[in-house]
XYZ file of C-alpha atoms in Angstrom:
463
model
C -42.520 -57.503 -36.257
C -44.638 -56.518 -32.744
C -42.109 -57.223 -30.482
C -38.851 -57.190 -32.382
C -35.487 -59.479 -31.155
C -32.491 -58.922 -29.525
C -30.804 -56.478 -32.353
C -27.092 -57.986 -30.768
C -25.576 -61.423 -29.049
C -25.392 -62.585 -26.152
C -21.297 -62.729 -25.838
C -19.953 -62.654 -22.025
C -22.549 -64.499 -19.314
C -23.009 -63.581 -15.752
C -24.829 -65.961 -13.418
C -27.796 -65.192 -11.066
C -28.579 -67.307 -8.251
C -32.591 -68.213 -7.006
C -32.565 -67.041 -3.059
C -35.495 -69.454 -0.785
C -38.779 -67.073 0.155
C -37.449 -66.802 3.523
C -34.249 -65.904 3.115
C -35.728 -62.824 1.502
C -38.431 -62.244 4.173
C -34.442 -62.217 6.789
C -33.059 -60.081 4.062
C -36.017 -56.950 4.408
C -36.332 -57.581 7.950
C -32.177 -56.268 7.951
C -33.047 -54.194 5.108
C -36.191 -52.517 6.876
C -37.929 -52.486 4.020
C -36.557 -51.239 1.785
C -35.113 -52.945 -1.096
C -32.089 -50.226 -1.424
C -30.176 -52.346 1.456
C -30.382 -55.460 0.203
C -27.785 -57.325 -1.550
C -28.410 -57.183 -5.435
C -26.669 -60.295 -5.005
C -29.981 -61.829 -3.395
C -31.904 -60.392 -6.482
C -33.090 -63.178 -9.708
C -34.829 -60.026 -12.037
C -33.577 -56.954 -10.602
C -35.462 -53.805 -12.073
C -34.497 -50.976 -9.288
C -32.722 -48.470 -11.684
C -32.309 -48.910 -15.424
C -29.174 -46.172 -14.127
C -25.275 -47.329 -14.755
C -27.187 -51.153 -14.836
C -26.733 -51.441 -18.517
C -24.297 -54.110 -20.576
C -21.984 -52.345 -23.092
C -21.556 -53.117 -26.279
C -17.291 -55.048 -27.363
C -16.672 -52.016 -28.985
C -17.695 -50.089 -25.632
C -15.058 -52.628 -24.013
C -12.770 -52.794 -26.202
C -12.735 -48.509 -25.797
C -11.746 -48.813 -21.784
C -7.881 -50.081 -23.440
C -7.630 -47.135 -25.179
C -8.130 -45.572 -21.995
C -5.440 -42.370 -22.242
C -5.225 -41.765 -17.643
C -3.478 -38.406 -18.124
C -4.815 -36.276 -15.868
C -5.183 -33.503 -18.057
C -6.116 -33.016 -22.077
C -7.171 -36.493 -22.016
C -7.044 -37.568 -25.957
C -10.219 -39.083 -24.815
C -11.403 -36.322 -23.526
C -11.434 -35.092 -26.748
C -13.399 -37.527 -28.146
C -16.691 -37.224 -25.769
C -16.541 -33.068 -26.574
C -16.559 -33.737 -30.667
C -18.950 -36.924 -29.876
C -21.977 -34.510 -27.541
C -20.851 -31.085 -30.089
C -21.725 -34.013 -32.055
C -25.489 -34.462 -30.703
C -26.571 -32.331 -28.758
C -24.827 -28.647 -30.064
C -24.315 -27.416 -27.656
C -20.963 -25.013 -27.294
C -19.057 -25.984 -23.586
C -19.401 -30.091 -22.529
C -17.850 -30.341 -19.183
C -17.639 -33.896 -17.739
C -19.101 -34.956 -14.760
C -18.843 -38.963 -12.452
C -22.912 -39.177 -13.203
C -25.968 -36.510 -13.815
C -26.657 -35.401 -9.996
C -23.547 -33.766 -9.839
C -24.717 -31.919 -13.701
C -27.877 -31.162 -11.555
C -25.577 -29.531 -8.814
C -22.696 -27.954 -10.554
C -25.681 -25.679 -12.199
C -27.407 -24.750 -9.763
C -25.383 -24.127 -6.869
C -24.302 -22.018 -10.074
C -27.346 -19.610 -11.221
C -29.820 -20.505 -8.734
C -29.921 -18.847 -5.442
C -32.815 -18.648 -2.515
C -36.418 -18.076 -3.439
C -36.169 -18.284 -7.053
C -38.450 -20.968 -8.845
C -36.936 -23.359 -11.410
C -40.424 -25.410 -13.249
C -40.071 -28.354 -15.006
C -42.769 -30.782 -16.341
C -41.720 -33.262 -13.142
C -38.916 -32.632 -11.681
C -37.453 -36.649 -10.496
C -35.868 -36.841 -7.603
C -32.386 -35.853 -7.899
C -33.136 -33.404 -9.710
C -36.110 -31.632 -7.093
C -33.211 -32.172 -4.376
C -30.438 -29.875 -6.251
C -32.896 -26.849 -6.386
C -34.590 -27.639 -3.069
C -30.995 -27.796 -1.572
C -30.594 -24.253 -2.863
C -33.429 -22.690 -1.053
C -36.123 -22.641 -4.067
C -38.806 -24.177 -5.526
C -38.831 -26.329 -7.974
C -42.305 -26.582 -9.956
C -44.065 -29.057 -12.105
C -45.570 -27.383 -14.593
C -46.767 -30.867 -16.381
C -50.429 -31.343 -18.601
C -52.694 -32.844 -16.083
C -53.399 -35.779 -18.025
C -50.247 -36.837 -16.268
C -51.495 -37.782 -13.341
C -54.479 -40.133 -15.130
C -52.655 -43.258 -15.354
C -55.685 -44.698 -17.552
C -55.428 -42.156 -20.243
C -53.712 -42.826 -23.627
C -52.073 -39.216 -24.662
C -49.085 -39.792 -26.603
C -46.992 -36.916 -25.248
C -48.148 -36.893 -21.322
C -44.939 -35.483 -20.684
C -45.141 -32.339 -22.747
C -45.167 -28.925 -20.764
C -48.651 -27.338 -19.689
C -48.218 -23.784 -21.503
C -50.804 -22.149 -19.892
C -50.039 -22.925 -16.265
C -46.414 -21.568 -17.258
C -46.976 -18.827 -19.223
C -49.014 -17.873 -15.452
C -46.198 -19.039 -13.462
C -43.416 -16.491 -15.368
C -45.774 -13.812 -14.411
C -46.604 -14.551 -11.555
C -43.352 -15.187 -9.863
C -41.516 -12.936 -12.117
C -39.306 -13.597 -15.287
C -36.265 -12.700 -12.607
C -36.846 -15.191 -10.197
C -36.967 -18.142 -12.930
C -32.788 -18.552 -14.044
C -34.063 -21.470 -16.104
C -37.082 -23.579 -17.465
C -35.877 -27.653 -17.642
C -37.927 -30.386 -19.510
C -37.450 -33.985 -18.465
C -37.008 -35.957 -21.608
C -38.353 -38.616 -21.184
C -40.461 -37.903 -17.711
C -39.186 -40.508 -15.824
C -41.582 -39.243 -12.815
C -44.870 -38.979 -15.211
C -44.402 -43.049 -16.300
C -41.338 -42.801 -18.957
C -43.979 -40.704 -20.947
C -42.514 -38.809 -24.286
C -42.143 -34.842 -25.197
C -42.873 -33.855 -28.594
C -40.667 -31.517 -29.930
C -44.786 -29.264 -31.180
C -44.404 -28.870 -27.417
C -40.617 -28.409 -26.684
C -41.389 -25.829 -29.789
C -43.669 -23.655 -27.997
C -42.289 -24.343 -24.919
C -39.012 -22.777 -26.359
C -41.126 -19.817 -28.433
C -42.668 -18.862 -25.300
C -39.365 -18.585 -22.825
C -38.225 -16.609 -26.025
C -41.341 -13.835 -25.095
C -40.173 -13.997 -21.863
C -35.777 -14.555 -22.167
C -35.583 -17.267 -19.941
C -33.148 -19.864 -20.709
C -34.343 -23.831 -21.800
C -32.551 -26.591 -20.603
C -33.260 -30.155 -20.583
C -32.373 -33.114 -18.053
C -31.313 -35.104 -20.263
C -30.916 -38.919 -19.346
C -33.312 -40.898 -22.096
C -33.448 -38.218 -25.016
C -32.578 -41.143 -27.223
C -35.641 -43.070 -26.002
C -37.994 -39.298 -26.031
C -36.547 -38.929 -30.054
C -37.405 -42.535 -30.967
C -41.118 -41.898 -29.300
C -41.179 -38.480 -31.741
C -39.978 -40.553 -34.770
C -43.115 -43.540 -33.332
C -45.655 -40.986 -33.507
C -45.269 -37.929 -33.966
C -46.385 -38.069 -37.744
C -43.773 -35.097 -39.170
C -40.711 -37.092 -38.502
C -41.579 -40.729 -40.085
C -38.670 -40.607 -42.423
C -36.369 -38.988 -40.176
C -33.516 -40.083 -38.421
C -33.270 -40.378 -34.695
C -29.673 -38.173 -34.609
C -31.570 -35.103 -36.444
C -34.010 -35.489 -34.102
C -32.366 -34.746 -31.393
C -30.449 -32.357 -32.946
C -33.387 -30.560 -33.816
C -34.297 -31.086 -30.531
C -31.706 -29.527 -28.863
C -31.223 -27.110 -30.679
C -34.413 -25.527 -28.672
C -32.664 -25.512 -26.178
C -29.895 -23.725 -24.136
C -27.806 -26.270 -22.808
C -28.933 -29.911 -20.791
C -28.061 -32.205 -18.041
C -27.061 -36.029 -18.902
C -26.954 -39.254 -16.469
C -24.746 -41.343 -19.062
C -25.806 -44.177 -17.103
C -28.930 -44.216 -18.568
C -28.860 -42.918 -22.401
C -25.094 -43.143 -22.494
C -24.988 -46.648 -22.282
C -23.210 -46.591 -19.465
C -22.049 -48.336 -15.551
C -20.505 -44.823 -15.276
C -20.636 -40.610 -16.529
C -22.828 -37.763 -17.457
C -22.094 -34.587 -18.323
C -23.249 -30.920 -18.585
C -23.252 -28.343 -21.666
C -24.343 -25.499 -22.754
C -24.211 -22.338 -24.369
C -23.467 -19.905 -21.419
C -20.066 -18.402 -21.067
C -20.060 -17.050 -18.130
C -21.958 -19.605 -15.987
C -19.838 -22.794 -18.534
C -17.054 -20.995 -16.787
C -18.263 -20.973 -13.194
C -19.789 -24.040 -13.169
C -15.565 -25.184 -14.378
C -14.209 -23.509 -11.723
C -16.678 -25.234 -9.200
C -16.096 -27.922 -10.983
C -12.344 -27.969 -10.590
C -13.244 -28.011 -6.791
C -15.174 -30.955 -5.930
C -14.398 -33.389 -9.239
C -11.277 -32.409 -10.980
C -9.484 -31.195 -13.801
C -12.499 -30.597 -16.836
C -10.197 -32.740 -19.341
C -11.582 -35.685 -16.549
C -13.865 -34.552 -13.936
C -14.582 -37.284 -11.248
C -14.277 -40.246 -14.209
C -11.108 -41.877 -15.274
C -9.870 -41.933 -19.041
C -11.771 -45.630 -19.978
C -14.480 -43.812 -18.605
C -15.308 -41.161 -20.934
C -14.395 -43.008 -23.741
C -16.905 -45.306 -23.051
C -19.657 -42.615 -22.856
C -18.523 -41.118 -25.895
C -19.272 -44.925 -27.690
C -21.943 -45.268 -25.894
C -23.948 -41.807 -26.897
C -23.412 -42.580 -30.931
C -24.687 -46.637 -29.510
C -28.029 -45.240 -28.145
C -29.047 -43.963 -32.099
C -29.238 -47.138 -33.323
C -32.623 -47.641 -34.261
C -32.688 -51.231 -33.878
C -31.069 -50.878 -30.282
C -34.048 -48.409 -29.668
C -37.074 -50.624 -31.494
C -35.548 -52.939 -29.275
C -35.598 -51.132 -26.101
C -38.685 -49.701 -26.529
C -40.453 -52.448 -27.246
C -38.941 -55.147 -23.845
C -40.968 -52.849 -22.125
C -43.895 -52.607 -24.257
C -43.813 -56.070 -24.096
C -43.711 -56.604 -19.861
C -46.676 -54.008 -19.961
C -48.920 -55.716 -22.449
C -48.370 -58.934 -20.897
C -49.491 -57.143 -17.980
C -52.279 -54.975 -19.032
C -54.002 -58.605 -20.657
C -53.787 -60.217 -17.616
C -56.015 -57.242 -15.681
C -53.304 -55.735 -13.999
C -53.437 -52.274 -13.133
C -50.585 -50.173 -14.989
C -49.671 -46.830 -15.891
C -50.645 -46.277 -19.145
C -49.763 -45.719 -22.684
C -46.238 -47.792 -21.509
C -42.890 -45.178 -21.574
C -39.653 -45.923 -22.565
C -37.342 -47.560 -20.010
C -39.976 -48.847 -17.495
C -43.310 -50.082 -16.357
C -45.374 -48.572 -13.588
C -47.802 -50.381 -11.430
C -50.454 -48.555 -10.196
C -50.146 -48.767 -6.379
C -54.001 -46.630 -6.164
C -55.809 -50.037 -7.954
C -53.766 -52.545 -7.285
C -53.792 -52.554 -3.813
C -56.520 -50.652 -3.000
C -57.309 -51.428 0.629
C -54.018 -50.124 1.921
C -54.410 -46.265 2.503
C -51.360 -44.013 0.865
C -50.019 -42.814 4.419
C -49.381 -46.879 4.879
C -47.431 -46.346 1.486
C -48.634 -49.050 -0.841
C -46.139 -49.255 -3.295
C -44.070 -49.029 -0.865
C -46.010 -52.958 0.634
C -46.198 -53.140 -3.257
C -42.293 -53.600 -3.846
C -41.691 -55.648 -0.564
C -44.186 -58.257 -1.943
C -42.714 -58.216 -5.033
C -39.349 -59.516 -3.735
C -40.966 -61.649 -0.827
C -42.376 -63.843 -3.222
C -40.503 -63.630 -6.641
C -36.858 -62.078 -5.898
C -38.014 -59.373 -7.903
C -36.694 -55.620 -7.419
C -38.801 -53.002 -8.374
C -38.752 -49.154 -6.704
C -41.555 -46.830 -4.953
C -42.358 -43.757 -7.199
C -44.894 -42.626 -4.854
C -45.147 -41.099 -1.445
C -42.280 -42.572 -0.051
C -39.725 -40.138 -2.673
C -42.732 -37.878 -2.939
C -44.980 -37.257 -0.103
C -43.780 -33.665 1.040
C -45.293 -32.296 5.475
C -46.519 -29.290 5.671
C -44.346 -27.629 7.918
C -48.017 -25.756 9.989
C -49.214 -28.813 10.004
C -47.058 -31.764 10.117
C -49.260 -33.141 7.618
C -48.470 -35.794 4.806
C -49.156 -34.526 0.996
C -49.693 -36.986 -0.919
C -48.532 -37.667 -4.705
C -51.091 -37.936 -7.668
C -49.263 -40.781 -8.509
C -48.233 -44.016 -6.642
C -46.669 -46.274 -8.170
C -43.813 -49.099 -8.498
C -41.519 -48.491 -11.223
C -39.999 -52.255 -12.989
C -36.899 -49.931 -15.097
C -35.546 -52.492 -17.423
C -32.030 -52.819 -17.569
C -30.692 -51.849 -21.510
C -29.303 -55.205 -23.141
C -29.614 -57.011 -20.167
C -32.558 -59.951 -19.468
C -33.608 -61.780 -22.155
C -37.448 -62.034 -22.672
C -37.737 -65.123 -20.514
C -36.706 -63.170 -18.133
C -39.582 -60.564 -18.377
C -41.831 -63.664 -18.991
C -40.644 -64.643 -15.646
C -41.897 -61.007 -14.479
C -45.034 -61.346 -16.059
C -46.201 -64.187 -14.610
C -45.124 -63.597 -11.069
C -46.324 -60.603 -11.164
C -49.886 -61.813 -12.457
C -50.041 -64.354 -9.535
C -48.800 -61.636 -7.047
C -52.191 -59.703 -7.685
C -54.442 -62.611 -7.522
C -53.130 -62.907 -3.798
C -53.201 -58.920 -3.692
C -55.549 -59.129 -0.175
C -52.776 -60.505 1.900
C -50.480 -57.872 1.061
C -50.067 -55.342 4.482
C -49.306 -52.089 4.817
C -46.108 -50.079 5.881
C -45.806 -47.371 9.193
C -42.440 -45.244 8.944
C -39.569 -45.783 11.386
C -37.202 -43.474 9.707
C -36.110 -40.747 7.562
C -33.494 -38.908 5.979
C -34.425 -34.855 5.314
C -34.039 -35.025 1.907
C -34.232 -38.260 -0.326
C -35.325 -39.864 2.215
C -36.477 -43.067 -0.872
C -32.894 -44.043 -0.519
C -32.154 -44.902 3.374
C -35.711 -44.454 5.146
C -36.382 -48.016 7.326
C -40.244 -48.876 8.144
C -42.119 -51.129 9.854
C -44.842 -54.478 8.635
C -48.279 -53.166 9.514
C -49.441 -56.609 10.189
C -45.856 -59.321 9.491
C -46.443 -61.151 6.905
C -46.272 -65.553 7.583
C -43.870 -67.409 5.955
C -45.351 -70.413 3.670
């Protein structure tokens, strides 16, 4: 089947309610046109993120009842430790309440002011945690990643020539580690090939620089490797994952993605001294090393989810459902980033709204219009999230890609609901000239997209 059916059946349902356009318009004005401030109960289909929004399985829910809430030495921690070591292969397993805390612990321990951390493309919290240490978060993805029409199978790959030039220019001593984000979220959910990972490892070996993965969507990346690299066509997802992580020295993980849980993450690595220093910091700000800010029941659900995500039938449906939405839009002429990624479809806001300049936030404007008209919530991945101001001139440097990400939660929505999303966007595309830009009225010094507020440059009439 081109788009495989669900490899599960629905056991519990949650009602969702429709709102009127008038109600949504009011909510947008109250929220300062920031969809992070819109109450979730007023969203019909919520594609804001796939992080922490998964539906857990009956086995995971059963695991919650086996939660050992001992302060130290919880049996659920040892189950998680065994599971993580069996998949990722690293020595030390440090649980955290979510991925950004794993990033914070790693970077606050090993990154110093004036250093540089190269990545294919840093996502928002990764970049913020690097920059919070006074270091440079440098994107070194291949140039094709910035072409929304290019259909390379592995657009998340590291640009090895630029990476080597960066090492020579900056100096090995100012690069504490290199990261690879799998899949590459900021670049459209695009995977990194095993061959590119091998070559990155070989280059870094030459310069004695550690390699870490941002592994939150590792299983989806492994599925693309199986699908697109002939060498791995007959290899299990678990064995692909084990080989992939064998080229690294550790990884950060938000288990709220490919851990199939609503809360949780971890940091796992081989470096003994780093692990000791990180654990000392963990005790100060997260909790004892065998719970890391989580209840025992959450550790158990995470351990079980990490096993479930390796199931090939699940991954085939997961990637297929995203592809289903993307192809419906593409066939109708809606501009999207290609190829279709692993966890989300990315609307190309520059081409969707060519009449709105980047200074007026076309992707945010598109996300606002999609919610106002149809009750669908996506998220801006563009100037709001990644725009930078030059310190000397105050001029905004706009990112190359201006997108609205439609991130599909795992095991949550049916294909009928996905079809509703597609039909809504297609209808909106036909009336796109009615959408106007936004002006920024408030921004925080870091991660401004979470709390920013806007005004419409031309208010929308109520129908």
